Short mmCIF file of C-alpha atoms in Angstrom, two decimals:
data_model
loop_
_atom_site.label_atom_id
_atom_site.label_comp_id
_atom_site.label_asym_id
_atom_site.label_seq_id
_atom_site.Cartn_x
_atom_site.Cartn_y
_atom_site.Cartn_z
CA UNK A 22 94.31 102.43 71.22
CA UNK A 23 95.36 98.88 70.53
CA UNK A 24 98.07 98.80 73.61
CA UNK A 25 101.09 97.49 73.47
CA UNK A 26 101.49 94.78 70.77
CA UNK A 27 104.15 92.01 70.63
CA UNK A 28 105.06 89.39 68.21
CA UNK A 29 105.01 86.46 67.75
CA UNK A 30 102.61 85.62 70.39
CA UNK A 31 104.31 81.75 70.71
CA UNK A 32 108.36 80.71 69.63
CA UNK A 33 109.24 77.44 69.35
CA UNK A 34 113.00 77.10 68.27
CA UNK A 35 116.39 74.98 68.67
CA UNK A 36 119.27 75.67 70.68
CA UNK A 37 121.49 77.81 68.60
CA UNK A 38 119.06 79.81 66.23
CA UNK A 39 118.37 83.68 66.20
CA UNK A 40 115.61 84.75 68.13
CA UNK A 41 113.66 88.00 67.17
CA UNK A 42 110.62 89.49 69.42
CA UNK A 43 108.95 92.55 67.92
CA UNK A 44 107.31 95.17 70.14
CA UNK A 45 104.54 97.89 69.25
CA UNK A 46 104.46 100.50 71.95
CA UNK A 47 101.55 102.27 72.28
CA UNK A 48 101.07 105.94 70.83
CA UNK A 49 102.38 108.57 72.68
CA UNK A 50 104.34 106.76 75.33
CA UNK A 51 107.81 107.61 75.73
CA UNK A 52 109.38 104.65 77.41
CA UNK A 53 109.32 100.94 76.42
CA UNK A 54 110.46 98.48 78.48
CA UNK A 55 111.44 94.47 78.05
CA UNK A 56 110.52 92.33 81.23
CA UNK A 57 111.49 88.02 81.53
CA UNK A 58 108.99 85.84 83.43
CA UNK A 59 109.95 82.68 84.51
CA UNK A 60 109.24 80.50 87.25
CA UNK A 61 112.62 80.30 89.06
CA UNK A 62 113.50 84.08 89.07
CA UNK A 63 109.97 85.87 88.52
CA UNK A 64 109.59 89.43 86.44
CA UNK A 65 113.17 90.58 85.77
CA UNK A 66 113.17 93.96 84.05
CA UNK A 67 116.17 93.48 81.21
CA UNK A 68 116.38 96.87 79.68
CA UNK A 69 114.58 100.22 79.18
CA UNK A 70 114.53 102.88 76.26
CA UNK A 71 113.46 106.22 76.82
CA UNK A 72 112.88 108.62 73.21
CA UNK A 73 114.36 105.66 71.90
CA UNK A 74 117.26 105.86 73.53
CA UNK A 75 118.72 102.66 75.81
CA UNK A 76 118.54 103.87 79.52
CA UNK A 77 119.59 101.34 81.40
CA UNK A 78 120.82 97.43 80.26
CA UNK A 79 122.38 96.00 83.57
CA UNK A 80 119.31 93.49 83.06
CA UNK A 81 120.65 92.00 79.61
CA UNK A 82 121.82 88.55 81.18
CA UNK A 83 124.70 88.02 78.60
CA UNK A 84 125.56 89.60 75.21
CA UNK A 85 123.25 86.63 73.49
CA UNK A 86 120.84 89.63 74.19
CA UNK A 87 119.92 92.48 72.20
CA UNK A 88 117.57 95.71 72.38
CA UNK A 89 117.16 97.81 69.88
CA UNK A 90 114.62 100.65 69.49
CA UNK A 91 114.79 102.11 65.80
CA UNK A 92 111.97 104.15 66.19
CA UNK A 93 109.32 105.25 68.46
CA UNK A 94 107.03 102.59 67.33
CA UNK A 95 108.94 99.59 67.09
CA UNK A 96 111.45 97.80 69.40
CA UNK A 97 113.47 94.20 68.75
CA UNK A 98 114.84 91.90 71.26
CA UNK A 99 116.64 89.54 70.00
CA UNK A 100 118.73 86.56 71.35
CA UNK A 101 121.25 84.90 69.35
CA UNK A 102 122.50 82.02 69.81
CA UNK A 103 119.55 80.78 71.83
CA UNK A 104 119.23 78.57 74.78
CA UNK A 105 117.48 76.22 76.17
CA UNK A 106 117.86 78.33 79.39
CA UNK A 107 116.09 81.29 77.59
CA UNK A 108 113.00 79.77 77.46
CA UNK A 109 110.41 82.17 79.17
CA UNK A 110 107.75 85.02 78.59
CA UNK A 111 109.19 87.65 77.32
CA UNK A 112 107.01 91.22 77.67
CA UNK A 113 106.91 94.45 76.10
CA UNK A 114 105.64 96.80 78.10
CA UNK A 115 105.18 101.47 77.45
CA UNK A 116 104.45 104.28 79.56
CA UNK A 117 104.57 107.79 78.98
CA UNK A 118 106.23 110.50 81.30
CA UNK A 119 103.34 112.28 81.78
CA UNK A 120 101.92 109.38 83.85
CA UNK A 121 105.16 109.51 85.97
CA UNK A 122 107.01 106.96 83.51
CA UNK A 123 106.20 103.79 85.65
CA UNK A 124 102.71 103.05 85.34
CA UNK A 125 103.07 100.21 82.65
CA UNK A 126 101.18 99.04 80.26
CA UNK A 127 102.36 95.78 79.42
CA UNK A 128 101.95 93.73 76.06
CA UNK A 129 100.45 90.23 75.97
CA UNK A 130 103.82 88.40 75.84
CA UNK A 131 105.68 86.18 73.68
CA UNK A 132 105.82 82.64 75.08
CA UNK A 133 109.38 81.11 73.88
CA UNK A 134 110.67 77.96 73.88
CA UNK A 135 114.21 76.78 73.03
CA UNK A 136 114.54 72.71 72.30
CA UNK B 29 118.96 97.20 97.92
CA UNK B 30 115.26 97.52 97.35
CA UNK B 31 112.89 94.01 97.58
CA UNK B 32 109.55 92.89 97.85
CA UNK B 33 108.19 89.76 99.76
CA UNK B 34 104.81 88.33 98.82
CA UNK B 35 104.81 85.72 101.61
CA UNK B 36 101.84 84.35 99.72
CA UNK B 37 102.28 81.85 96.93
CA UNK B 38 98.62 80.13 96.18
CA UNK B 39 95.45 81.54 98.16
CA UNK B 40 91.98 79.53 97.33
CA UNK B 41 88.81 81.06 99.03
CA UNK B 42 84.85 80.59 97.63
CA UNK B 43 83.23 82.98 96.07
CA UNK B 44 82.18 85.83 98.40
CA UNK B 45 84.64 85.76 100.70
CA UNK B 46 87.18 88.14 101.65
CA UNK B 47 90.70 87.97 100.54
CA UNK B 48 94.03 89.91 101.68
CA UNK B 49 96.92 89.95 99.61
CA UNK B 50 99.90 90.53 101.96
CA UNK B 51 103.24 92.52 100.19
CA UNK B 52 106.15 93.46 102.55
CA UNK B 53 109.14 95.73 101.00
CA UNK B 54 112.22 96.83 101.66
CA UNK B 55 114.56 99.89 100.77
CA UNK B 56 116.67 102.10 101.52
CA UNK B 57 115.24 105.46 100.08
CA UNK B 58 112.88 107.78 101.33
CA UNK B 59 111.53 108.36 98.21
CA UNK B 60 109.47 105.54 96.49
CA UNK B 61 106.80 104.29 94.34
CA UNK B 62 104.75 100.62 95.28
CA UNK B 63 102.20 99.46 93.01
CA UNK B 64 99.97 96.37 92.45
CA UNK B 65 99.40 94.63 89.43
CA UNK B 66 96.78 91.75 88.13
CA UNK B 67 97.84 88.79 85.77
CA UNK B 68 94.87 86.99 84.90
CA UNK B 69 95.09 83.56 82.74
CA UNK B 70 95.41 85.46 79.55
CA UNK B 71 98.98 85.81 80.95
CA UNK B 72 98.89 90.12 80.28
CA UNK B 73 99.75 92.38 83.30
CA UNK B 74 97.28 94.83 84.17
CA UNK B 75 97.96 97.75 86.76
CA UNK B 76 95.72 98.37 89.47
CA UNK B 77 97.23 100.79 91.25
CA UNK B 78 100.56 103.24 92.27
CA UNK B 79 100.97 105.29 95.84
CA UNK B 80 104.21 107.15 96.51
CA UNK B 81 105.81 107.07 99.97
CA UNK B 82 104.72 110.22 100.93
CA UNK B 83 100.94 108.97 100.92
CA UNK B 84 99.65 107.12 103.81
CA UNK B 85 96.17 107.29 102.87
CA UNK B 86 94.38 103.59 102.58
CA UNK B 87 92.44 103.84 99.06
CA UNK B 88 89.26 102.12 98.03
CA UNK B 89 88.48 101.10 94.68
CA UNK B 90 85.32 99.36 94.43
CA UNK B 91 85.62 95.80 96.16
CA UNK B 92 89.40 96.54 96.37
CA UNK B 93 91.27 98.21 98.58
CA UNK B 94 94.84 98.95 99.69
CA UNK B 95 96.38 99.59 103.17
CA UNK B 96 99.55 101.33 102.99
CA UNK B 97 101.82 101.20 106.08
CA UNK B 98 105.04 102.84 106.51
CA UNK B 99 106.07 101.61 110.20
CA UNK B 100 105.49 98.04 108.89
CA UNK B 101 106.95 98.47 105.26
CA UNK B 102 103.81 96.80 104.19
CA UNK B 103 101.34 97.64 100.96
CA UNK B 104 98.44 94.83 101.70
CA UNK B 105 95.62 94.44 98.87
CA UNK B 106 92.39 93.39 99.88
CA UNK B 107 89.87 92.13 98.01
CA UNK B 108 85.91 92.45 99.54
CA UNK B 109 83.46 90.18 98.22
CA UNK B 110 85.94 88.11 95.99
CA UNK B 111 84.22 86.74 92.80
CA UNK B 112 85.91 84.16 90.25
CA UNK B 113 87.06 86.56 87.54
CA UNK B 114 89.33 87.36 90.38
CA UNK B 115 91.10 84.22 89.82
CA UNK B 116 94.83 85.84 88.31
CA UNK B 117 98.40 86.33 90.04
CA UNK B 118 98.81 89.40 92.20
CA UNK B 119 102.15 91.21 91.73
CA UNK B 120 103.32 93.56 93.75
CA UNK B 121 106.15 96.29 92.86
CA UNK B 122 108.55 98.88 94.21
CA UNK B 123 110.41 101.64 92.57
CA UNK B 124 112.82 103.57 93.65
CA UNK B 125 114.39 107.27 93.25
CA UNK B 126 118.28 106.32 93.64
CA UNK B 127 117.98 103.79 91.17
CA UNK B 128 115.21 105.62 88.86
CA UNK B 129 111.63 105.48 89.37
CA UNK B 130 111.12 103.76 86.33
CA UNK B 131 112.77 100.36 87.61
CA UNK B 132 109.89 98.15 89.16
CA UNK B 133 111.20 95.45 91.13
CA UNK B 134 108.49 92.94 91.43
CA UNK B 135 107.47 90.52 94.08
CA UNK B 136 107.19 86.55 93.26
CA UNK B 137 103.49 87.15 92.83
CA UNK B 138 100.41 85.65 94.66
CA UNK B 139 98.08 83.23 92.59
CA UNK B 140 94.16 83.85 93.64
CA UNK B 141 92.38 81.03 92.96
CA UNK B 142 88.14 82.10 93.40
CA UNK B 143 85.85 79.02 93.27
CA UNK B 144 82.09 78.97 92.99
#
């Protein structure tokens, strides 16, 4: 399997413009997750889809911020307008409920970065 | 409210050398999941392991191992014989039944810096 695959790998953008990151869970798994890394507040889990469906959002930091899962292989997050504040790693990451749901396998991140 | 303390922020040792990896949590349920996981340069999280708090039992993995203690509320990752491919940030992790096992709540991480 090719894991969990997320695009684009590297954003740069300007305050104000739509965002888009694309996640590729992997086969099988039936939960997908979005996760923010930054330096001042660490891994903060936003929100997590299970059969597609959102679970829980109480992560989203503001309604800039958008999940959607269309299908089981395919999720957007997308952030409009953007931020300079935004700026972060942004990762996709699946598990299946089989495994217990919460070992993750996490995506390689997209690095963004709002001028 | 559940937390986890990684006292730890930079730890350099030489090559060979032991390493632990000290993780402290904190929550309220009885009923919880802790779990390590391994961000090397390439900047992708990779698990390394999951015990539930019904399972005391220390667990070896090759030159890792993990000592799981209750009465301290600590999950401490040791790494025998470090080498430099080592060299990532440690996270550490807690879930949670009340607020869904599926939630990991992650420490601030611990970078490992191995030298030759």
């Amino acid at each position: 399997d090719a894991g969990v695959i997320q695009s684009p790998r590297h954003e740069v953008t300007e305050m104000g413009q739509e965002v888009t990151l694309r996640c590729k869970p992997i086969s099988g798994h039936d939960y997908l997750f979005w996760y923010r890394q930054t330096m001042m507040r660490g891994l903060e889990l936003l929100i997590y889809f299970n059969n597609n469906v959102p679970i829980d959002d109480s992560g989203m930091p503001e309604d800039r911020f958008s999940a959607k899962m269309p299908n089981a292989s395919f999720s957007t997050l997308k952030i409009q307008p953007s931020e300079p504040r935004d700026s972060a790693v942004y990762f996709c990451a699946s598990s299946s409920e089989s495994s217990g749901a919460n070992v993750l396998t996490f995506g390689a991140g997209s690095r963004l970065t709002v001028l | 409210a559940q937390k986890v303390t990684q006292a730890q922020t930079e730890i350099s040792v030489v090559e060979k050398e032991d390493v632990t990896l000290d993780c402290v949590y904190e929550t309220r349920d009885t009923t919880y999941y802790l779990f390590w996981y391994k961000q090397p340069p390439s900047g992708e999280l990779v698990f390394l392991i999951r015990r539930n708090s019904f399972d005391e039992q220390n667990e070896i993995s090759g030159r890792y191992s993990w000592n799981f203690q209750k009465s301290t509320s600590s999950f401490n990752f040791t790494i025998t014989a470090s080498q430099v491919v080592d060299s990532a940030v440690y996270f550490c992790a807690l879930s949670e039944m009340n607020t869904g096992f599926q939630k990991l709540v992650f420490g601030t991480g611990t970078r490992l810096l191995v030298s030759p």
